[in-house]
CSV table of C-alpha atoms and ligand atoms in Angstrom, one decimal:
chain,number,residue,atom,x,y,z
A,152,UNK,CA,0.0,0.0,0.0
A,153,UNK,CA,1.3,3.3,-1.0
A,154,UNK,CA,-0.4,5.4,1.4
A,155,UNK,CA,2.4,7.3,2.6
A,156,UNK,CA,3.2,8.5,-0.8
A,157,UNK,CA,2.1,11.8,-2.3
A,158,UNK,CA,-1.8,12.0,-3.1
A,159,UNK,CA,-2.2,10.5,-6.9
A,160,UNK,CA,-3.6,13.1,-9.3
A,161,UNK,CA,-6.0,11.4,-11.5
A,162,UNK,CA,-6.1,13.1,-15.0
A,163,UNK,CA,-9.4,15.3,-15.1
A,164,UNK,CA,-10.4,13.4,-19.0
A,165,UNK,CA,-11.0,10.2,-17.1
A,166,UNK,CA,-12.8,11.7,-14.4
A,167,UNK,CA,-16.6,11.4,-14.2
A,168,UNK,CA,-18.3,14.9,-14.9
A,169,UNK,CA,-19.8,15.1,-11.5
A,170,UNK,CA,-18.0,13.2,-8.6
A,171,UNK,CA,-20.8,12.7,-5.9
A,172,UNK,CA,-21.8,9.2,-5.4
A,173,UNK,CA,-22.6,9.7,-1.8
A,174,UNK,CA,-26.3,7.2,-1.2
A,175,UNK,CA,-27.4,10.2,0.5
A,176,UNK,CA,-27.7,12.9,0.7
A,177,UNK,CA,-27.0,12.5,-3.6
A,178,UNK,CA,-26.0,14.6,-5.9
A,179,UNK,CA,-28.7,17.3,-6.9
A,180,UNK,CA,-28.4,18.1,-10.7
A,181,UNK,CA,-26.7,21.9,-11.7
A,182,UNK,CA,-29.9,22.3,-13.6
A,183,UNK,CA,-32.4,21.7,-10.7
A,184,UNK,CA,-30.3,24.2,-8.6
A,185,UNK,CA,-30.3,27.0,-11.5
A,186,UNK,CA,-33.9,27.0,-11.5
A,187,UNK,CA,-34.7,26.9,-8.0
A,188,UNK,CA,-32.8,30.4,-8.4
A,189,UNK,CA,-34.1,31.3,-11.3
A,190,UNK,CA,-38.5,30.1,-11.1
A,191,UNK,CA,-38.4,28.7,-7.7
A,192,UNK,CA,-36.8,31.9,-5.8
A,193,UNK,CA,-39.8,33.9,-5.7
A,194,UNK,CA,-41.7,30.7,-3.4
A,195,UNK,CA,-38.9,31.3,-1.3
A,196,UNK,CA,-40.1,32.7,2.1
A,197,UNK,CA,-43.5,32.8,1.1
A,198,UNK,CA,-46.4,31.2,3.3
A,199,UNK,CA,-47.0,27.5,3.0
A,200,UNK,CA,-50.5,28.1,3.2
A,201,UNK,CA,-50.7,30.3,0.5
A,202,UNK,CA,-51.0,28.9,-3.7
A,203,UNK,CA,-47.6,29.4,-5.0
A,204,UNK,CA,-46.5,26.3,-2.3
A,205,UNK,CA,-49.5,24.5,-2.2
A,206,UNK,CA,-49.7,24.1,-5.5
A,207,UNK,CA,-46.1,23.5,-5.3
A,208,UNK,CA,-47.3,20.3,-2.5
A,209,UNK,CA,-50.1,19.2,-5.1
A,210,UNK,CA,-47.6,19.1,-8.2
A,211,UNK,CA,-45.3,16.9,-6.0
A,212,UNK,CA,-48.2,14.5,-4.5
A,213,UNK,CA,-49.4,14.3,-8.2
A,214,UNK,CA,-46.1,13.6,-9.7
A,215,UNK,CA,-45.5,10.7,-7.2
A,216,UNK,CA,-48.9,9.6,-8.4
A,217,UNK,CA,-47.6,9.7,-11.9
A,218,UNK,CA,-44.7,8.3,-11.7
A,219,UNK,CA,-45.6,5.1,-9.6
A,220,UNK,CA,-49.2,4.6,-11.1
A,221,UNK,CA,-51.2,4.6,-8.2
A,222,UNK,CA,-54.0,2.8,-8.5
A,223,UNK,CA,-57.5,4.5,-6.8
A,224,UNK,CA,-57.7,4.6,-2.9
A,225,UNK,CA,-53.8,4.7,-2.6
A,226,UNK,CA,-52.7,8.3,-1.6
A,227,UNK,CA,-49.6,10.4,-0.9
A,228,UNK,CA,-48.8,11.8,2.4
A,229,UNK,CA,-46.1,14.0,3.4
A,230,UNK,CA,-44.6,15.1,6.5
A,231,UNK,CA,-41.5,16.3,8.3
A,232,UNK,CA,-38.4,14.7,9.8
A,233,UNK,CA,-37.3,12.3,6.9
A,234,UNK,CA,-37.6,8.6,6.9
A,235,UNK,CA,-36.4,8.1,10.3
A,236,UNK,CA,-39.6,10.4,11.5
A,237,UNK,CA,-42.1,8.3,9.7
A,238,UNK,CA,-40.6,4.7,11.5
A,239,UNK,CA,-41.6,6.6,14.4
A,240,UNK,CA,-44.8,7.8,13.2
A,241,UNK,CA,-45.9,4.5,11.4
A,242,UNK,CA,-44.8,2.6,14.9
A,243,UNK,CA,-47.5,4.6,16.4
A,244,UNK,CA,-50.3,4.6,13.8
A,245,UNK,CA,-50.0,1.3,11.6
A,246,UNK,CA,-49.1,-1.2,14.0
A,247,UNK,CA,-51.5,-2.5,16.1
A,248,UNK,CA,-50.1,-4.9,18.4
A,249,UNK,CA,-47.4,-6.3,16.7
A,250,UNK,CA,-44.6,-6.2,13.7
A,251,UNK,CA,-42.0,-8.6,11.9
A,252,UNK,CA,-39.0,-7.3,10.7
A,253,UNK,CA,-36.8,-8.3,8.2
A,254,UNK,CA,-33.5,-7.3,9.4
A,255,UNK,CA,-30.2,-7.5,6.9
A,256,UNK,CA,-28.8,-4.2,7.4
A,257,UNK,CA,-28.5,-1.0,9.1
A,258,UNK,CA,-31.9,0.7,8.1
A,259,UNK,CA,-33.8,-2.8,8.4
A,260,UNK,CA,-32.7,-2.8,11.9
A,261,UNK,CA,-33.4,0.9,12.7
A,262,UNK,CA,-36.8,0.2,12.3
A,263,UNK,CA,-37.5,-2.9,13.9
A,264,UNK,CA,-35.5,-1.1,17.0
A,265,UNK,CA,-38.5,2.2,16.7
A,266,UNK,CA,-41.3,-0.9,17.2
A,267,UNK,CA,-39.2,-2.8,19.6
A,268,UNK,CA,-39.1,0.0,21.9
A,269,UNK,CA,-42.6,1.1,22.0
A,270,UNK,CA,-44.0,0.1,25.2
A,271,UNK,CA,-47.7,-0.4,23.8
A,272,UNK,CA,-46.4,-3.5,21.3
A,273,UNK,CA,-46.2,-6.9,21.8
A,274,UNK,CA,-42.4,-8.3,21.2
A,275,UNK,CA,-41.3,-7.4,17.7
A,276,UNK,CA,-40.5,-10.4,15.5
A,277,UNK,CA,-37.2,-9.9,13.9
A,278,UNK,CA,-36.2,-12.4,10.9
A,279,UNK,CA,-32.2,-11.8,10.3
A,280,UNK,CA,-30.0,-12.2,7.5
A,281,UNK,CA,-26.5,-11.2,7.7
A,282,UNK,CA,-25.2,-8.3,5.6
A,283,UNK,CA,-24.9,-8.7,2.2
A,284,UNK,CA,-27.9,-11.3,1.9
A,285,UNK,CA,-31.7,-11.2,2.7
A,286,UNK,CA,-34.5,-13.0,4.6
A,287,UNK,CA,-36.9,-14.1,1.4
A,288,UNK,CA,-40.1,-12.1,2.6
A,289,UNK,CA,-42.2,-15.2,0.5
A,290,UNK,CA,-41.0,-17.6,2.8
A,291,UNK,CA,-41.6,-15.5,6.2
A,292,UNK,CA,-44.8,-16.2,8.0
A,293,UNK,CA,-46.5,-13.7,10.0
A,294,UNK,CA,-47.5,-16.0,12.6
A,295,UNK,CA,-43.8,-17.0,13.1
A,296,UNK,CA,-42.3,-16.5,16.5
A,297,UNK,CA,-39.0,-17.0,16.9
A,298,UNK,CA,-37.9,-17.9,20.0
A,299,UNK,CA,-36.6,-14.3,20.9
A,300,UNK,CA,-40.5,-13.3,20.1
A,301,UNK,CA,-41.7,-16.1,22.8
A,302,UNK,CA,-46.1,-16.8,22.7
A,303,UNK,CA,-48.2,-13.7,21.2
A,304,UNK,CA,-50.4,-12.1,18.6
A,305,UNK,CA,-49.5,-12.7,15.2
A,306,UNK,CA,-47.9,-9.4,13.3
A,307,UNK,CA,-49.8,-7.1,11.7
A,308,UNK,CA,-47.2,-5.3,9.9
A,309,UNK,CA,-44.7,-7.0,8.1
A,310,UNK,CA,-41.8,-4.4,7.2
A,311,UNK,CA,-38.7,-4.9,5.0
A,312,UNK,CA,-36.5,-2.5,3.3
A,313,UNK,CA,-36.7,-2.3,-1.1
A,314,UNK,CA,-33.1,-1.6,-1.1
A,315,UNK,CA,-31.0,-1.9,2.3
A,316,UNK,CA,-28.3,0.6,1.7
A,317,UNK,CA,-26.0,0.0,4.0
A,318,UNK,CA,-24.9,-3.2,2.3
A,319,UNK,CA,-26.7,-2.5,-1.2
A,320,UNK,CA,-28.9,-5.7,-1.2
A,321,UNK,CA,-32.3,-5.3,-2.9
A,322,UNK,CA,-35.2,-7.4,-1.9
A,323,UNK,CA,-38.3,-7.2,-4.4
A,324,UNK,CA,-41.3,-5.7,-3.2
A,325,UNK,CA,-44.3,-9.0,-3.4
A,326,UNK,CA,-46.8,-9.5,-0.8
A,327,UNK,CA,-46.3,-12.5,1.0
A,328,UNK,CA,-49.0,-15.3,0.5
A,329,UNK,CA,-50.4,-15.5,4.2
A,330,UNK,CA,-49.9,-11.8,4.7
A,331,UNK,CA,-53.2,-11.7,5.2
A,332,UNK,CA,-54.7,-8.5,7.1
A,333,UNK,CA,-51.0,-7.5,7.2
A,334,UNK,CA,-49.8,-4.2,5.9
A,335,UNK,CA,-46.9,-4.8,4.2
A,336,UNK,CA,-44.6,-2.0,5.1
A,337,UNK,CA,-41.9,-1.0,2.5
A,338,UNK,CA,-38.6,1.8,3.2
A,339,UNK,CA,-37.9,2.4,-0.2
A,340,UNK,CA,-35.7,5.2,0.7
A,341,UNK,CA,-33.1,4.7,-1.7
A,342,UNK,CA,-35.2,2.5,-3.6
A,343,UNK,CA,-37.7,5.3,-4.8
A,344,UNK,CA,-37.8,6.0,-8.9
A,345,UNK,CA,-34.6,3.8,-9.2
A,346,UNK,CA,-36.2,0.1,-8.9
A,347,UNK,CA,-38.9,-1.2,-10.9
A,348,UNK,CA,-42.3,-1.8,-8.7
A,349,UNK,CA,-45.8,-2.5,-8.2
A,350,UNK,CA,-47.4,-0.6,-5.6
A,351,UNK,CA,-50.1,-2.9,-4.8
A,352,UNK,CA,-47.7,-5.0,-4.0
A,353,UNK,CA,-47.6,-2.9,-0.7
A,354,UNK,CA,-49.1,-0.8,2.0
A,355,UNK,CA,-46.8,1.9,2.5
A,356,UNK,CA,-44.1,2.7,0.4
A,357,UNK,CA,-42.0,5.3,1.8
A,358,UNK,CA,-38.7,6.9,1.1
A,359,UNK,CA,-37.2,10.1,1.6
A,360,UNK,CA,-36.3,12.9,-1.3
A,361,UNK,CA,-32.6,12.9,-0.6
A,362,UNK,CA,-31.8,10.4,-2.3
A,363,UNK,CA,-33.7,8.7,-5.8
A,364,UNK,CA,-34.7,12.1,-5.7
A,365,UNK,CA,-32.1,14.2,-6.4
A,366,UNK,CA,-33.2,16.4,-3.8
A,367,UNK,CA,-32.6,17.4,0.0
A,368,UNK,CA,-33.2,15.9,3.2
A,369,UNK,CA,-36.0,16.1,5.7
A,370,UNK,CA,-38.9,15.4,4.6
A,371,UNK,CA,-40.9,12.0,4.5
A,372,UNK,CA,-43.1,10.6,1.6
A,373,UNK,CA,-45.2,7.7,1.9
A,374,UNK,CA,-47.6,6.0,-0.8
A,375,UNK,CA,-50.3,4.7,1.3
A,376,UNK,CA,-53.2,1.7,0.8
A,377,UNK,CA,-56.6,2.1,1.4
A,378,UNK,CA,-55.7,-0.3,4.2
A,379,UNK,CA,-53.2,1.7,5.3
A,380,UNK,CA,-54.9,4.8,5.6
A,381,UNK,CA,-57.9,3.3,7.3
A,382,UNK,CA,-55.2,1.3,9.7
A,383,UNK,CA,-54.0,4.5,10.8
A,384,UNK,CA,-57.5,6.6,11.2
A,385,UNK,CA,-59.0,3.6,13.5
A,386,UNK,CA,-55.4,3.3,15.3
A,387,UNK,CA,-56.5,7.4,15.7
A,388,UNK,CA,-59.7,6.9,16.6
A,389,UNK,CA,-59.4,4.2,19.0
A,390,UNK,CA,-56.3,6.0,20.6
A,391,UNK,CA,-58.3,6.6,24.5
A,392,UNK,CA,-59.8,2.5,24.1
A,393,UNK,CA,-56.5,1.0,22.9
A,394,UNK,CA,-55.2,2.2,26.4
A,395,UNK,CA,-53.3,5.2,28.1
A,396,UNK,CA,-50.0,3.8,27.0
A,397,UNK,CA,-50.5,4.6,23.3
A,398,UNK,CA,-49.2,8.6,23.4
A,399,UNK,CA,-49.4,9.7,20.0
A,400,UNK,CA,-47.4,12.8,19.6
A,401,UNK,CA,-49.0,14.8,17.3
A,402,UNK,CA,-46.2,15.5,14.8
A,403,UNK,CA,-46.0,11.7,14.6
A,404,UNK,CA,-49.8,11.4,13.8
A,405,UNK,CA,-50.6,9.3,10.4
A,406,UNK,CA,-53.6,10.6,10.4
A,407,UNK,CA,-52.9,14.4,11.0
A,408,UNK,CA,-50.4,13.7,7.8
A,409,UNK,CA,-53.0,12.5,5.9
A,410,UNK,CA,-55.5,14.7,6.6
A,411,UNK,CA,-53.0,18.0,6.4
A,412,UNK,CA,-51.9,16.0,2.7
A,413,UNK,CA,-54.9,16.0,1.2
A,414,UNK,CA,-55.1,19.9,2.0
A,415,UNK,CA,-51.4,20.1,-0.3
A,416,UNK,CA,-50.2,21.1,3.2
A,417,UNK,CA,-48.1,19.7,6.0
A,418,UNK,CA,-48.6,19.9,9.6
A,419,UNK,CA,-45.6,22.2,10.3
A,420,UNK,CA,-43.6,24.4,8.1
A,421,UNK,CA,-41.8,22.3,5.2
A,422,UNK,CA,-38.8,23.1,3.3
A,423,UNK,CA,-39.4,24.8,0.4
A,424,UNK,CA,-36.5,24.5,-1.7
A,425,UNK,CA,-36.7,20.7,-1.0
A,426,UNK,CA,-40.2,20.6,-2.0
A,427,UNK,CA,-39.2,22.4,-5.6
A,428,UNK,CA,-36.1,20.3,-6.1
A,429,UNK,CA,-38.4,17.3,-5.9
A,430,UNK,CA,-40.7,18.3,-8.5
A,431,UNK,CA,-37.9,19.7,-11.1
A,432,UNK,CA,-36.8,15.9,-10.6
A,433,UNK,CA,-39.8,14.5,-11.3
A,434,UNK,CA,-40.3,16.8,-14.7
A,435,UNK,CA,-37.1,15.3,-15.6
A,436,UNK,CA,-38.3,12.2,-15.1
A,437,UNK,CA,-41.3,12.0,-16.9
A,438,UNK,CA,-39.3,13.4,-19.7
A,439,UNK,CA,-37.0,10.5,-19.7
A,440,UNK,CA,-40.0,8.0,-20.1
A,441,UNK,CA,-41.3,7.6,-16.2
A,442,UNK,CA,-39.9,4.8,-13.7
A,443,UNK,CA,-39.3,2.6,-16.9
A,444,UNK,CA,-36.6,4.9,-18.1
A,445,UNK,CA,-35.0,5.3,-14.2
A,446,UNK,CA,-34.9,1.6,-13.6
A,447,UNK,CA,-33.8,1.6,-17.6
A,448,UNK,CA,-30.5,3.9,-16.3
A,449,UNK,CA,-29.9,2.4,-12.7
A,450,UNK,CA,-30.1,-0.6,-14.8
A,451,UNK,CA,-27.1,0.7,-17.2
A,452,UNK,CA,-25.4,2.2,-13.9
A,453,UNK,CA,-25.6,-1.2,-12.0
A,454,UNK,CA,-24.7,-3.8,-15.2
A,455,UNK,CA,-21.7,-1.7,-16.1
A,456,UNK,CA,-20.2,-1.7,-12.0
A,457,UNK,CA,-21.0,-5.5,-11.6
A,458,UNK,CA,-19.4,-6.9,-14.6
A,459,UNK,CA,-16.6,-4.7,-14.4
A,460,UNK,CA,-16.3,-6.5,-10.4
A,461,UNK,CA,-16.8,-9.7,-11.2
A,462,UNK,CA,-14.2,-9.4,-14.2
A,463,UNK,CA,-11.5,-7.8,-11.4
A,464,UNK,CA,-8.7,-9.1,-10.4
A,465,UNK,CA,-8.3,-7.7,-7.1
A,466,UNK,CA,-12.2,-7.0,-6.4
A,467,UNK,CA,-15.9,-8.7,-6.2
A,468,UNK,CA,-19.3,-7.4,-5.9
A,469,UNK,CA,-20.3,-7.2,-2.1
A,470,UNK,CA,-23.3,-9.4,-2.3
A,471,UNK,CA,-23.3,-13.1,-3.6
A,472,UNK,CA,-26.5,-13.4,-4.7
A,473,UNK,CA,-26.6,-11.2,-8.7
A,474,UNK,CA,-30.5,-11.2,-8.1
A,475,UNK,CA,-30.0,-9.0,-4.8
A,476,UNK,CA,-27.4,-6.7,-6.1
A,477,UNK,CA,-29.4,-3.4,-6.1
A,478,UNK,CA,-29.5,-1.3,-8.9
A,479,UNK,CA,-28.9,1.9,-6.9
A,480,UNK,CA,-26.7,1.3,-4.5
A,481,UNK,CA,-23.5,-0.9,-5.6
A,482,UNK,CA,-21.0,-2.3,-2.6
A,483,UNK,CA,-17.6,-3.8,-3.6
A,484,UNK,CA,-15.3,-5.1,-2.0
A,485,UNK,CA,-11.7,-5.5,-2.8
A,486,UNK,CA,-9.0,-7.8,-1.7
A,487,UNK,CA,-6.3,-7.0,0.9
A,488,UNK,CA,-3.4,-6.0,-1.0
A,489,UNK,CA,-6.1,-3.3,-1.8
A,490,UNK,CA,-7.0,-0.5,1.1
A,491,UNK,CA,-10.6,0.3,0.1
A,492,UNK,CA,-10.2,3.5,3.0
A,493,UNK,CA,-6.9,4.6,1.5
A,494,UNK,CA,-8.1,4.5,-2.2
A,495,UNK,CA,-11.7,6.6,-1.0
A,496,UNK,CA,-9.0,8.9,0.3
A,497,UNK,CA,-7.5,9.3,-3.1
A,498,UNK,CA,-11.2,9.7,-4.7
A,499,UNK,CA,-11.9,12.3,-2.5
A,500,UNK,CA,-9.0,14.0,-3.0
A,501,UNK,CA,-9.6,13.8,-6.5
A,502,UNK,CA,-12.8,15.4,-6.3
A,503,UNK,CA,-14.9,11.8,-6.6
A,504,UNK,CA,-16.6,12.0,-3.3
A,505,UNK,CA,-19.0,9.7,-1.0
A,506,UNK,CA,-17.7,6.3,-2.1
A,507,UNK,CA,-16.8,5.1,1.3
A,508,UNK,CA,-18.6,1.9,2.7
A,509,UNK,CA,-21.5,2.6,5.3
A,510,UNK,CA,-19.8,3.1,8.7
A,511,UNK,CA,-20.9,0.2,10.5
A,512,UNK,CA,-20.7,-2.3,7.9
A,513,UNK,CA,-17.1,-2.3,8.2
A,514,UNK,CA,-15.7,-4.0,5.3
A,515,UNK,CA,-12.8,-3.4,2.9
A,516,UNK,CA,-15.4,-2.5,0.2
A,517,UNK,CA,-16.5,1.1,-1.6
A,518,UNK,CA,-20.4,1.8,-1.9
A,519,UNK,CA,-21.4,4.0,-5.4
A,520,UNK,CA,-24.6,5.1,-5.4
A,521,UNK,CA,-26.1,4.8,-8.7
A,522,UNK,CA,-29.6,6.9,-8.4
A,523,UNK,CA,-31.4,8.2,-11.8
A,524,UNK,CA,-29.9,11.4,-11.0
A,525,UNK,CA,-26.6,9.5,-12.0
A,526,UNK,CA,-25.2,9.0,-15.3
A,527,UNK,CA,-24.2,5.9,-16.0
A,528,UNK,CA,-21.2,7.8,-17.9
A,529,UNK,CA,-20.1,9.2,-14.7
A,530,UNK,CA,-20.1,4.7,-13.5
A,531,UNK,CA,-18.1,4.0,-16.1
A,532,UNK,CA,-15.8,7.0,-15.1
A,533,UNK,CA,-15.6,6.0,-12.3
A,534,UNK,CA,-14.4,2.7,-12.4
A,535,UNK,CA,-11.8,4.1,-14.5
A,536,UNK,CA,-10.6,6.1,-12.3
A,537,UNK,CA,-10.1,3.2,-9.8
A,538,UNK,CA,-8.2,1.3,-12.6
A,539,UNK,CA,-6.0,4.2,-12.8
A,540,UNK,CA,-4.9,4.6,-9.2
A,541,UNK,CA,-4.6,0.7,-8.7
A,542,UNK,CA,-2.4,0.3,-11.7
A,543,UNK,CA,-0.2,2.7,-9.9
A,544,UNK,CA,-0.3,1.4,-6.5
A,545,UNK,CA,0.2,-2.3,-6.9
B,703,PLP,C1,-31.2,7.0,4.1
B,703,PLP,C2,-32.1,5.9,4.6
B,703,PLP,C3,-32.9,6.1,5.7
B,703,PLP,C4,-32.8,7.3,6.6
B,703,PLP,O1,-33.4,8.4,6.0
B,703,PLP,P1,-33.5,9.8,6.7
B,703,PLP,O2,-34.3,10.7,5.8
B,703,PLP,O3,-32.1,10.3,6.9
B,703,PLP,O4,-34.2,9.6,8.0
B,703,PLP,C5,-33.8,5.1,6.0
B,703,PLP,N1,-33.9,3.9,5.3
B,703,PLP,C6,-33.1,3.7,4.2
B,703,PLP,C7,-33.3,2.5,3.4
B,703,PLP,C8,-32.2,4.7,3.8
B,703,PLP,O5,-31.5,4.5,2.7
C-alpha cells in the first residue's frame, strides 16, 4: 500500500463529470439548482398556506402519483423529519399490536428497534440475515415467532426495506402469501424512482427525497393503501380504548399527515427549496419516459459496475447473490493488498466524493450510489478512475 506517498492526481479526461456518489444525501443536478434560483426563488419565504406552495405540495403528490401509477384509494402523504420520522410515526399509527421485521442491514434494523421500543407493542419479531444477503419475505410467516418473540399475537405489519443501503442488497417488493390483514410495510428510501415496482404489491411505500430524488433531506413521503390509511385513522380513533400507553405525539400522527396532505399542506412548516427540487426531478423524469426509463438507467449504472467487479482481479461485488445486487446502490469489496479506505481517500482528494462503505458495515469494500440522477457515464468513469490509481499502486 502506497499510502504514505504523495496523493495521486487522477487526470481530469477520465474523471466522471460530477464526482458525488454519496447514497445520501446525492448529488442534486446543476440544472435543478439553476432553476430553483431562477423560477423557484420567488416561493422562497413565502407562506406555506398560501398557492404558489401548495400548489407546489399538489404538483409533487401528483407527480408521485404519476410516476408510480397509483391505483385509486392509494394516496400520498407528506410530513417532516425524513424517513427516520415516519418509522416513528408508522410505529404509532400502523401497528396494532405487533410487527416482523426483516433485518439485513443497518436501516432494516433501525426500524425494527423504533417498534421494539414502543411500550404499547407486543415483542417485535425480527427475521435476520446477515449483511450482504436477505430474509426471502415469501417464505416468512406472520405468525412466526422465533424464540426471541416467545407466545403472542400474530404481526400485523410486516416491514422490510426495497433496497438496504447500507450493504446494497435489494429485496423485491411481493406480498407475501399469508400476509393476510398484514400491511406490508416497505422503506424504499433509496429505492424510490430507481427500482422497478408494483405498488399494490404494498401498504406503505416510503422513502425520503434525498436520495432517488435528487433532492434534500427532511422530509418524508409515503404512498399509502386504502388499508393503510384506514389502519392508521382507526389506530386514531381508538387511541383513548386501545389504552393510556399509546401517546401519539402529534407530529408523529398518520392521520394528521394525511388529513393536512390531502389539504397540499403539512402539519408544520416544510422546506421549500426541497419541495421544488423534488418536482424539477420529477419533470425530468417523466421526460426520460417515467420509472421505466430510471430503472432503464440504474439498470445501465448497475450492469456496467458488476461486470466490471466480477471481471476484477483484485475486487468482487459485495453481495453473492446477482439477483440481490441493487441497482442503486452498488458495494464492492476488494481484496487485501487493496485499502478500500486509502483508495476513498485518493477519490476524494480527486474530487470523486462519497464512495466510502457505510460506517458500520465495516468491510474493505466502496459503496457507489447509482440513483437516476446518475449517469451511467459518470459509473463507467468512475471505475476508470479506480483502474488508474490501482495500476499505480500495486
Ligand atoms: C437513508 C435511509 C434512511 C434514513 O433516511 P433519513 O431521511 O435520513 O431519516 C432510512 N432507510 C433507508 C433504506 C435509507 O437509505
Amino acid at each position: 500500500m502506497k499510502k504514505d506517498d504523495a496523493v495521486l492526481e487522477i487526470p481530469d479526461q477520465l474523471k466522471p463529470a460530477d464526482g458525488r456518489f454519496g447514497a445520501g444525501p446525492s448529488r442534486v443536478r446543476p440544472e435543478q439548482l439553476l432553476r430553483l434560483v431562477e423560477v423557484g426563488g420567488a416561493m422562497m419565504g413565502t407562506s406555506h398556506r398560501r398557492p404558489p406552495v401548495k400548489q407546489l405540495l399538489a404538483a409533487v403528490r401528483a407527480g408521485m402519483r404519476d410516476l408510480f401509477a397509483l391505483p385509486e384509494g392509494y394516496e400520498v402523504a407528506l410530513g417532516n423529519g425524513g424517513t427516520t420520522a415516519f418509522w416513528d410515526a408508522a410505529t404509532c399509527g400502523l401497528v396494532r399490536e405487533r410487527a416482523l421485521h426483516l433485518v439485513y442491514g443497518e436501516f432494516t434494523s433501525k426500524f425494527a428497534e423504533c417498534t421494539r421500543g414502543a411500550p404499547f407493542l407486543a415483542d417485535s419479531i425480527l427475521v435476520e440475515a446477515p449483511a450482504g444477503d436477505a430474509p426471502e419475505p415469501a417464505a416468512v410467516s406472520v405468525a412466526l415467532a422465533g424464540p426471541e418473540a416467545g407466545a403472542g399475537p400474530e404481526a400485523d405489519v410486516i416491514a422490510w426495506a426495497h433496497c438496504e443501503t447500507s450493504t446494497g442488497v435489494m429485496v423485491p417488493v411481493l406480498r407475501p402469501a399469508d400476509a393476510a390483514d398484514a400491511l406490508v410495510l416497505i422503506d424504499a428510501t433509496s429505492a424510490a424512482a430507481g427500482l422497478p415496482v408494483e405498488i399494490t404489491q404494498a401498504d406503505a411505500y416510503y422513502f425520503a427525497p434525498q436520495k432517488g430524488f435528487a433532492s434534500d433531506g427532511g422530509l418524508w413521503l409515503a404512498l399509502l393503501s386504502p388499508a393503510a390509511c384506514e389502519r392508521a385513522e382507526r389506530i386514531a380513533g381508538e387511541r383513548p380504548s386501545i389504552g393510556p400507553d399509546r401517546w401519539i405525539p402529534e407530529f408523529l400522527s398518520l392521520q394528521t399527515a394525511l388529513e393536512t396532505s390531502r389539504k397540499d399542506q403539512t402539519y408544520n412548516t416544510p422546506a421549500i427549496a426541497t419541495l421544488f427540487l423534488i418536482c424539477e426531478q420529477l419533470q425530468w423524469m417523466f421526460a426520460r419516459g417515467g420509472l421505466d426509463g430510471m430503472v432503464a438507467r440504474t439498470r445501465e449504472s448497475s450492469n456496467h459496475l458488476y461486470e466490471w467487479a466480477c471481471a476484477h482481479p483484485h475486487a468482487h461485488p459485495f453481495v453473492p447473490d446477482p439477483t440481490r445486487r441493487s441497482l442503486v446502490v452498488g458495494t464492492i469489496e476488494f481484496g487485501d493488498e487493496v485499502d478500500a479506505g486509502a483508495l476513498a481517500a485518493t477519490l476524494r482528494a480527486n474530487g470523486i466524493v462519497d464512495v466510502e462503505p457505510y460506517r458500520k458495515v465495516g468491510r474493505n469494500q466502496l459503496r457507489v450510489a447509482m440513483y437516476p440522477a446518475t449517469d451511467p457515464a459518470d459509473v463507467q468513469a468512475l471505475t476508470e478512475c479506480i483502474d488508474w490509481v490501482l495500476e499505480r499502486w500495486l
